[in-house]
XYZ file of C-alpha atoms in Angstrom:
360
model
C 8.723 -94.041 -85.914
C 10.408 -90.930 -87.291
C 10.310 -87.621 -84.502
C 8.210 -85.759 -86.737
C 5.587 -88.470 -85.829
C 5.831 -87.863 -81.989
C 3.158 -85.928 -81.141
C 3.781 -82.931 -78.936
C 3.797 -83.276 -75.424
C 0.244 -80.883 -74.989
C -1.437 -83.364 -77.387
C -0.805 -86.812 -75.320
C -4.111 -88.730 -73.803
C -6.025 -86.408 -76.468
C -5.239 -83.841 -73.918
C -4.881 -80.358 -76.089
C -8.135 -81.749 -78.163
C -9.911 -82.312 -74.010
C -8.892 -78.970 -73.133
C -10.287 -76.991 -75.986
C -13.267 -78.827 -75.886
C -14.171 -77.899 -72.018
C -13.140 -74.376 -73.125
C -15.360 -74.259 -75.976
C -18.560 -75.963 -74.410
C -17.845 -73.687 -71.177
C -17.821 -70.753 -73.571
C -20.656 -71.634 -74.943
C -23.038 -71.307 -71.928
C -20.862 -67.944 -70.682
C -22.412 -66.589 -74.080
C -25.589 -67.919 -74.284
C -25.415 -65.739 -70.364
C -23.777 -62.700 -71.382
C -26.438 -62.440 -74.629
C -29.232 -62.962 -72.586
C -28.515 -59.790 -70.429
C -27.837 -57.910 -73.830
C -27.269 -58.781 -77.270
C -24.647 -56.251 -77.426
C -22.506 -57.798 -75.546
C -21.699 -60.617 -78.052
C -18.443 -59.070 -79.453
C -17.222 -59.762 -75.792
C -18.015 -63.434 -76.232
C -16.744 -62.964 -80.300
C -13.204 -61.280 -78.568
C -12.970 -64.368 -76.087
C -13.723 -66.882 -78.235
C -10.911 -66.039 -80.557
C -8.270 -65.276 -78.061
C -9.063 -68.675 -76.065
C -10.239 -71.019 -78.865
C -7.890 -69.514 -81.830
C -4.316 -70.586 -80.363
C -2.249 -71.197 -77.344
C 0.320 -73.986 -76.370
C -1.958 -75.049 -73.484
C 1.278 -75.340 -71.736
C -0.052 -75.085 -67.854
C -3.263 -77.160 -68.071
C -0.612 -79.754 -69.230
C 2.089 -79.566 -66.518
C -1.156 -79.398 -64.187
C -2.885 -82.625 -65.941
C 0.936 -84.421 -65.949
C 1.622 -83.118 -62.771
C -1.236 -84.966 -61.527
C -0.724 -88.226 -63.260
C 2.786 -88.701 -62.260
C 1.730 -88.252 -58.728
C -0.687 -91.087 -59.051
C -3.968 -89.376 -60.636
C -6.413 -91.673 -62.834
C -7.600 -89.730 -66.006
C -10.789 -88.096 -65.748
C -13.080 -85.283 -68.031
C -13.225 -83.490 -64.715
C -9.683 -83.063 -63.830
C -9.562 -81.971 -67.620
C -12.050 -79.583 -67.005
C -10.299 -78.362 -64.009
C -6.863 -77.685 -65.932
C -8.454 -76.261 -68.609
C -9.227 -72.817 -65.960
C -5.776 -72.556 -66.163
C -6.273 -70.668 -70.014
C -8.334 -68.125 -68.614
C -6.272 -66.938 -65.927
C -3.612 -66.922 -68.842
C -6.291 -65.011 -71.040
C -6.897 -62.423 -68.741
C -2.984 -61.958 -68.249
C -2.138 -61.516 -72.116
C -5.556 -59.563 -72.327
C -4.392 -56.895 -69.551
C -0.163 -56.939 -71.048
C -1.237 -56.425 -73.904
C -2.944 -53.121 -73.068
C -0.308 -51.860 -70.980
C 2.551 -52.680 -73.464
C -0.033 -51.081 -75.740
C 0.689 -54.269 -78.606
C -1.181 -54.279 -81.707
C -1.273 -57.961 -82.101
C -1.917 -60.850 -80.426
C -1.259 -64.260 -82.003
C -1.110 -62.396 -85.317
C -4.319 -60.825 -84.625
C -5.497 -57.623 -83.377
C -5.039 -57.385 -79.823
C -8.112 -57.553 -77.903
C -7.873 -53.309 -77.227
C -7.162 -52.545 -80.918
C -10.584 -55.150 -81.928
C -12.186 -52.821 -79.599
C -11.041 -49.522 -80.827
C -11.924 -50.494 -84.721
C -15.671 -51.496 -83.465
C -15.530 -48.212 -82.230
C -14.248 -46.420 -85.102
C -16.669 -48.693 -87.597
C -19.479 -47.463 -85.642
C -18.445 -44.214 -85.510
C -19.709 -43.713 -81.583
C -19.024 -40.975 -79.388
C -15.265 -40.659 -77.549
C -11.829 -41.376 -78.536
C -11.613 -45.208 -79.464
C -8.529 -46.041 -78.579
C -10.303 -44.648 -74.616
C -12.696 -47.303 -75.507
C -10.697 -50.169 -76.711
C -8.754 -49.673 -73.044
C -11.717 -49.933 -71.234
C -13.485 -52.870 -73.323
C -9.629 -54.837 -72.513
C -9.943 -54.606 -68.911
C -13.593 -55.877 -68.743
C -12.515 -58.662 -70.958
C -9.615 -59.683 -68.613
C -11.595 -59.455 -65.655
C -14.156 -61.652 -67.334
C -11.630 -63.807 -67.849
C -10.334 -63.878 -65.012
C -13.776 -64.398 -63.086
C -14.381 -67.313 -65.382
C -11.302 -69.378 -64.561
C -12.534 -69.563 -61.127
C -15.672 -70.471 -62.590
C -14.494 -73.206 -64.509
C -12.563 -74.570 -61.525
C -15.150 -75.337 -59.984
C -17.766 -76.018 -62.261
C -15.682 -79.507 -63.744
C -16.449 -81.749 -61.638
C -14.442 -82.036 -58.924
C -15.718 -83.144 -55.465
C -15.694 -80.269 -52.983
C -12.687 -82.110 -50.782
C -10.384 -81.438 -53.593
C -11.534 -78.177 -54.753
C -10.391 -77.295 -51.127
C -7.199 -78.945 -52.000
C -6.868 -76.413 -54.694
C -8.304 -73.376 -53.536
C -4.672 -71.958 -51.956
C -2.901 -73.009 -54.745
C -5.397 -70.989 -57.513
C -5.643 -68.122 -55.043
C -2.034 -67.447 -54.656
C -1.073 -68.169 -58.804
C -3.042 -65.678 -59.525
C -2.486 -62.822 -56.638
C 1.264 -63.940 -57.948
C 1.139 -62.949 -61.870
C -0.894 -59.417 -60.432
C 2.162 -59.011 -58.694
C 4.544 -59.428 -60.858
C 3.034 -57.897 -64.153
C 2.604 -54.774 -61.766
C 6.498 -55.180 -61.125
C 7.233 -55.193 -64.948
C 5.241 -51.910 -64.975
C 6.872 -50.450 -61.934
C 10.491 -51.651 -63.318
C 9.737 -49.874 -66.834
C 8.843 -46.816 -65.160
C 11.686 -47.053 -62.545
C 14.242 -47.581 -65.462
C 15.667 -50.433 -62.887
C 18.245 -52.602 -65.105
C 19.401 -54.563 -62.633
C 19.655 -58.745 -63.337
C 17.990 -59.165 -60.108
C 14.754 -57.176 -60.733
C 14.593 -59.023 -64.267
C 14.928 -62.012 -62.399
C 11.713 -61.287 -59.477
C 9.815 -59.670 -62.471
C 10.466 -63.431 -64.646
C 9.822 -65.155 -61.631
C 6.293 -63.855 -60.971
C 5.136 -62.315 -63.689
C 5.450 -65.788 -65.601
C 7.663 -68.576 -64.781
C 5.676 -69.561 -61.428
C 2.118 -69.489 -63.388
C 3.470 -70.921 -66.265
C 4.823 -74.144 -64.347
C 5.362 -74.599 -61.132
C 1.550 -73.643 -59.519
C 0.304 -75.598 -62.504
C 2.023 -78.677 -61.442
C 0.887 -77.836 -57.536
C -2.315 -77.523 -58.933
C -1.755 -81.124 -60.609
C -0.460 -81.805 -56.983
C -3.408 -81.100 -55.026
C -6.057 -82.001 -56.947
C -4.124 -85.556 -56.967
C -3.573 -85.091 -52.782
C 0.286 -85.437 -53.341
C 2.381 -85.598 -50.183
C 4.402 -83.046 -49.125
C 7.712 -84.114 -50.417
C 6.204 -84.299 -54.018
C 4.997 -80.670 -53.894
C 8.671 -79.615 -52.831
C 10.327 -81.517 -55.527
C 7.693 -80.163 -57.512
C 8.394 -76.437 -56.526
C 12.117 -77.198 -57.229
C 11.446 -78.447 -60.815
C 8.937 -75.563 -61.895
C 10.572 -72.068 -60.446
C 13.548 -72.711 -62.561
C 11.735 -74.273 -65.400
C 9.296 -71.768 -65.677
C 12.364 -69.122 -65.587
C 13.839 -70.741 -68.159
C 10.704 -70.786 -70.269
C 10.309 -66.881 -69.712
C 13.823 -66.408 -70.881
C 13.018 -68.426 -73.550
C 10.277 -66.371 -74.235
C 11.894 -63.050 -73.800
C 14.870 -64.212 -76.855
C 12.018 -65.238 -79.164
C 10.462 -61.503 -78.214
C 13.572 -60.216 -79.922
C 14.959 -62.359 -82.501
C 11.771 -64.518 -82.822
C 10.155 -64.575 -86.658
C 6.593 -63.056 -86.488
C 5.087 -65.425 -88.850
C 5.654 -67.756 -85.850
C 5.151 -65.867 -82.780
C 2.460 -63.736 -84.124
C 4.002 -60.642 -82.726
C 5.866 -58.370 -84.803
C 9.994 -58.635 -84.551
C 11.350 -56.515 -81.734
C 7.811 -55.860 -80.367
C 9.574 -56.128 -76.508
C 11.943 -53.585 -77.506
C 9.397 -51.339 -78.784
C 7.696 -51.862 -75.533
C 10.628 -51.236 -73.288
C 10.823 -54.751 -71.204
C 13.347 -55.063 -68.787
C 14.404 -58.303 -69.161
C 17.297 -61.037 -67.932
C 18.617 -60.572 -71.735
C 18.341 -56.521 -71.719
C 19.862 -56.844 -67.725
C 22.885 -58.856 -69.431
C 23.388 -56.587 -72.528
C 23.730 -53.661 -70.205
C 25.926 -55.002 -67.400
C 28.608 -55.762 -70.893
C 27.819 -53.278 -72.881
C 30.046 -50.526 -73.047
C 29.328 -46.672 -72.392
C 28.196 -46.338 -76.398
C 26.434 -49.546 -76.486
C 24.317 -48.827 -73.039
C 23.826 -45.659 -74.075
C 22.243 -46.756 -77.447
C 20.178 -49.273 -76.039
C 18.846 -47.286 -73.131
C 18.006 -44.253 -75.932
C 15.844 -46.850 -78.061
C 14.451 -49.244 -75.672
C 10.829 -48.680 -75.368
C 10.631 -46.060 -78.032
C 7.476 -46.878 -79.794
C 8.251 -46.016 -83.090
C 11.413 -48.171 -83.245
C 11.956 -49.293 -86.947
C 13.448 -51.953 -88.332
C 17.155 -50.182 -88.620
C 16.485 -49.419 -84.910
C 15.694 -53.254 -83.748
C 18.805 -54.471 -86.124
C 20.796 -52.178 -84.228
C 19.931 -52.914 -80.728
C 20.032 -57.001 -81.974
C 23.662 -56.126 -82.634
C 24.068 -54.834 -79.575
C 22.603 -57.931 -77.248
C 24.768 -60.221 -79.276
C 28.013 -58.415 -79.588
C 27.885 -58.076 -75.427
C 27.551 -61.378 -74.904
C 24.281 -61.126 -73.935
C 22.279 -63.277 -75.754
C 24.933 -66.369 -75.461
C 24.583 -65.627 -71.972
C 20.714 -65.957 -71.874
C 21.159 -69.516 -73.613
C 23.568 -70.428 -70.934
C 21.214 -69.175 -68.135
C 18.603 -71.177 -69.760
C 20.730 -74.576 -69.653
C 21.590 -74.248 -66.182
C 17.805 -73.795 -64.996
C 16.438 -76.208 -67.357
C 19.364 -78.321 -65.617
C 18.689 -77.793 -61.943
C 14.463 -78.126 -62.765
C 16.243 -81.604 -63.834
C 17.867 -82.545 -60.759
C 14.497 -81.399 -58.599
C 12.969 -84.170 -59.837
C 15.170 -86.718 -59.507
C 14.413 -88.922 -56.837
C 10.795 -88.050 -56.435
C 8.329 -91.144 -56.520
C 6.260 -90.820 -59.265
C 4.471 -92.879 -62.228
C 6.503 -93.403 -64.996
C 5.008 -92.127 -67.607
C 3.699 -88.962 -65.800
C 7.476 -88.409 -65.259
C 8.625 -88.806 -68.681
C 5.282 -86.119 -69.403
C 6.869 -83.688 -67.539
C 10.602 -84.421 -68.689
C 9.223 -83.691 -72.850
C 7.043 -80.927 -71.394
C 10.295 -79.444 -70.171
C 11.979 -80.029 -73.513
C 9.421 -78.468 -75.340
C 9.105 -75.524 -73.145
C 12.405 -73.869 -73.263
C 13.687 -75.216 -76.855
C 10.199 -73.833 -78.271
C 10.144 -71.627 -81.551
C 6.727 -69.759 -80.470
């Protein structure tokens, strides 16, 4: 078998194909509810359907599915279903960044604020429509966001376990709050330190992307205490790594494959571990460059080739892909040792190949 017949790690035991079809028929019903108080609220099921059903890695329902097979889970619809909640807290998240970091696109599609402002401007209704785009994109998010707990516990699961995962749920998601309102607070702050980079990674993305996913795999499997710690010690760095990951690809990532356009974090001002590096090299001309153009809107392509130049001549980005091999390295050595099934452990080993060597 050649590698380009492996399939990815997401689509094992049918798993991406399980996931979007719990999504889709738990859609469905939210619709068939939110038309039935109003047809005019339709284009909020249209906006969610194509933000949750159009894309998405489906990264943490798998480290939560995996998570719970390698500590001994049997396969089951419901646990999919379960999982699957996990894309709504991460709907709501990109629904509500997007608005702040005021992006125009979203998986090369019009982020859910700018669909809102052109129905506004089509219609030609009263108010500024970029006002009402903003306020449509919270009310989505916080849809979303009420829907994941929904979907948690409408899958199936018995009521013992949902009490299982109940803390774990409750404190992902108070988590990512808390850290996207620390990326906001660090933008406005101007902090450039590496270790405010490193608290905003850490809970903005890295501990929702991975490890609370695999907790939630934990609990919903009852895993014993030592499992959840080697899981905790596998998924903070992991999921650092994948945010780092994530934040290179934000700069020097092609927008035919991320869907966002190049050097949209620039434009947006993000204080990242690779902007953090760049300026604690750079020298007075360099930081002063890149502090002048980071987060200036109208940043054009000159500008983003410019402040590329920059983050590689200082070392910075080389220094990003180093940071990334020592985290993907210790995530590694977490879970070495830990009893668990086989081939749940060699999930979760490819799932943490493909999440920090990813293109998208």
């Amino acid at each position: 078998m050649t590698s380009s017949a492996v399939p990815h790690p997401t689509d094992e035991a049918d798993l991406r194909r399980r996931v979007d079809g719990a999504l889709r028929a738990f859609l469905t019903d939210r619709r068939a509810q939110l038309v039935a108080i109003d047809p005019e609220l339709a284009p909020l099921s249209d906006a969610i359907d194509a933000l949750v059903l159009g894309g998405g890695k489906r990264l943490r329902p798998a480290f939560a599915y995996w998570g719970y097979r390698a500590a001994g889970g049997v396969d089951s619809d419901a646990v999919v279903a379960a999982v699957s909640s996990l894309e709504l807290v991460q709907a709501s998240a990109l629904i509500h960044d997007d608005l702040i970091d005021r992006s125009d696109t979203r998986r090369g599609e019009p982020a859910a604020h700018r669909r809102f402002s052109e129905l506004h401007l089509k219609n030609a209704w009263h108010g500024e429509s970029a006002d009402f785009g903003a306020s449509a994109a919270i009310l989505l998010g916080d849809a979303c966001l009420v829907w994941s707990d929904e979907l948690l516990h409408a899958g199936g699961l018995d009521p013992v376990t949902l009490a299982r995962c109940r803390p774990v749920f409750d404190a992902m998601r108070t988590e990512v709050t808390a850290g996207q309102y620390l990326d906001v607070l660090t933008q406005a702050t101007g902090d450039t330190s590496m270790r405010r980079a490193g608290t905003v990674a850490r809970y903005k993305s890295a501990k929702y992307t991975v490890e609370r996913p695999l907790l939630l795999g934990a609990a919903i499997a009852d895993a014993p205490v030592a499992l959840r710690v080697a899981y905790s010690g596998f998924g903070v760095p992991l999921g650092e790594a994948f945010q780092m990951r994530d934040d290179i690809l934000g700069v020097f990532g092609d927008p035919l494959v991320t869907g966002k356009p190049a050097g949209d974090d620039l434009r947006e001002g993000k204080r990242t571990y690779l902007i953090a590096a760049a300026l604690d090299r750079a020298t007075p001309a360099e930081r002063e460059a890149l502090l002048d153009r980071l987060g200036s809107p109208d940043l054009d392509a000159a500008g983003v080739a410019t402040l590329r130049e920059i983050i590689v001549g200082t070392g910075a980005l080389a220094r990003t892909e180093e940071r990334i091999a020592e985290l993907t390295a210790a995530a590694l050595d977490a879970l070495r040792g830990a009893e668990l099934d086989a081939d749940g452990e060699r999930m979760l080993l490819r799932l943490a190949e493909a999440s920090t060597r990813r293109a998208t």
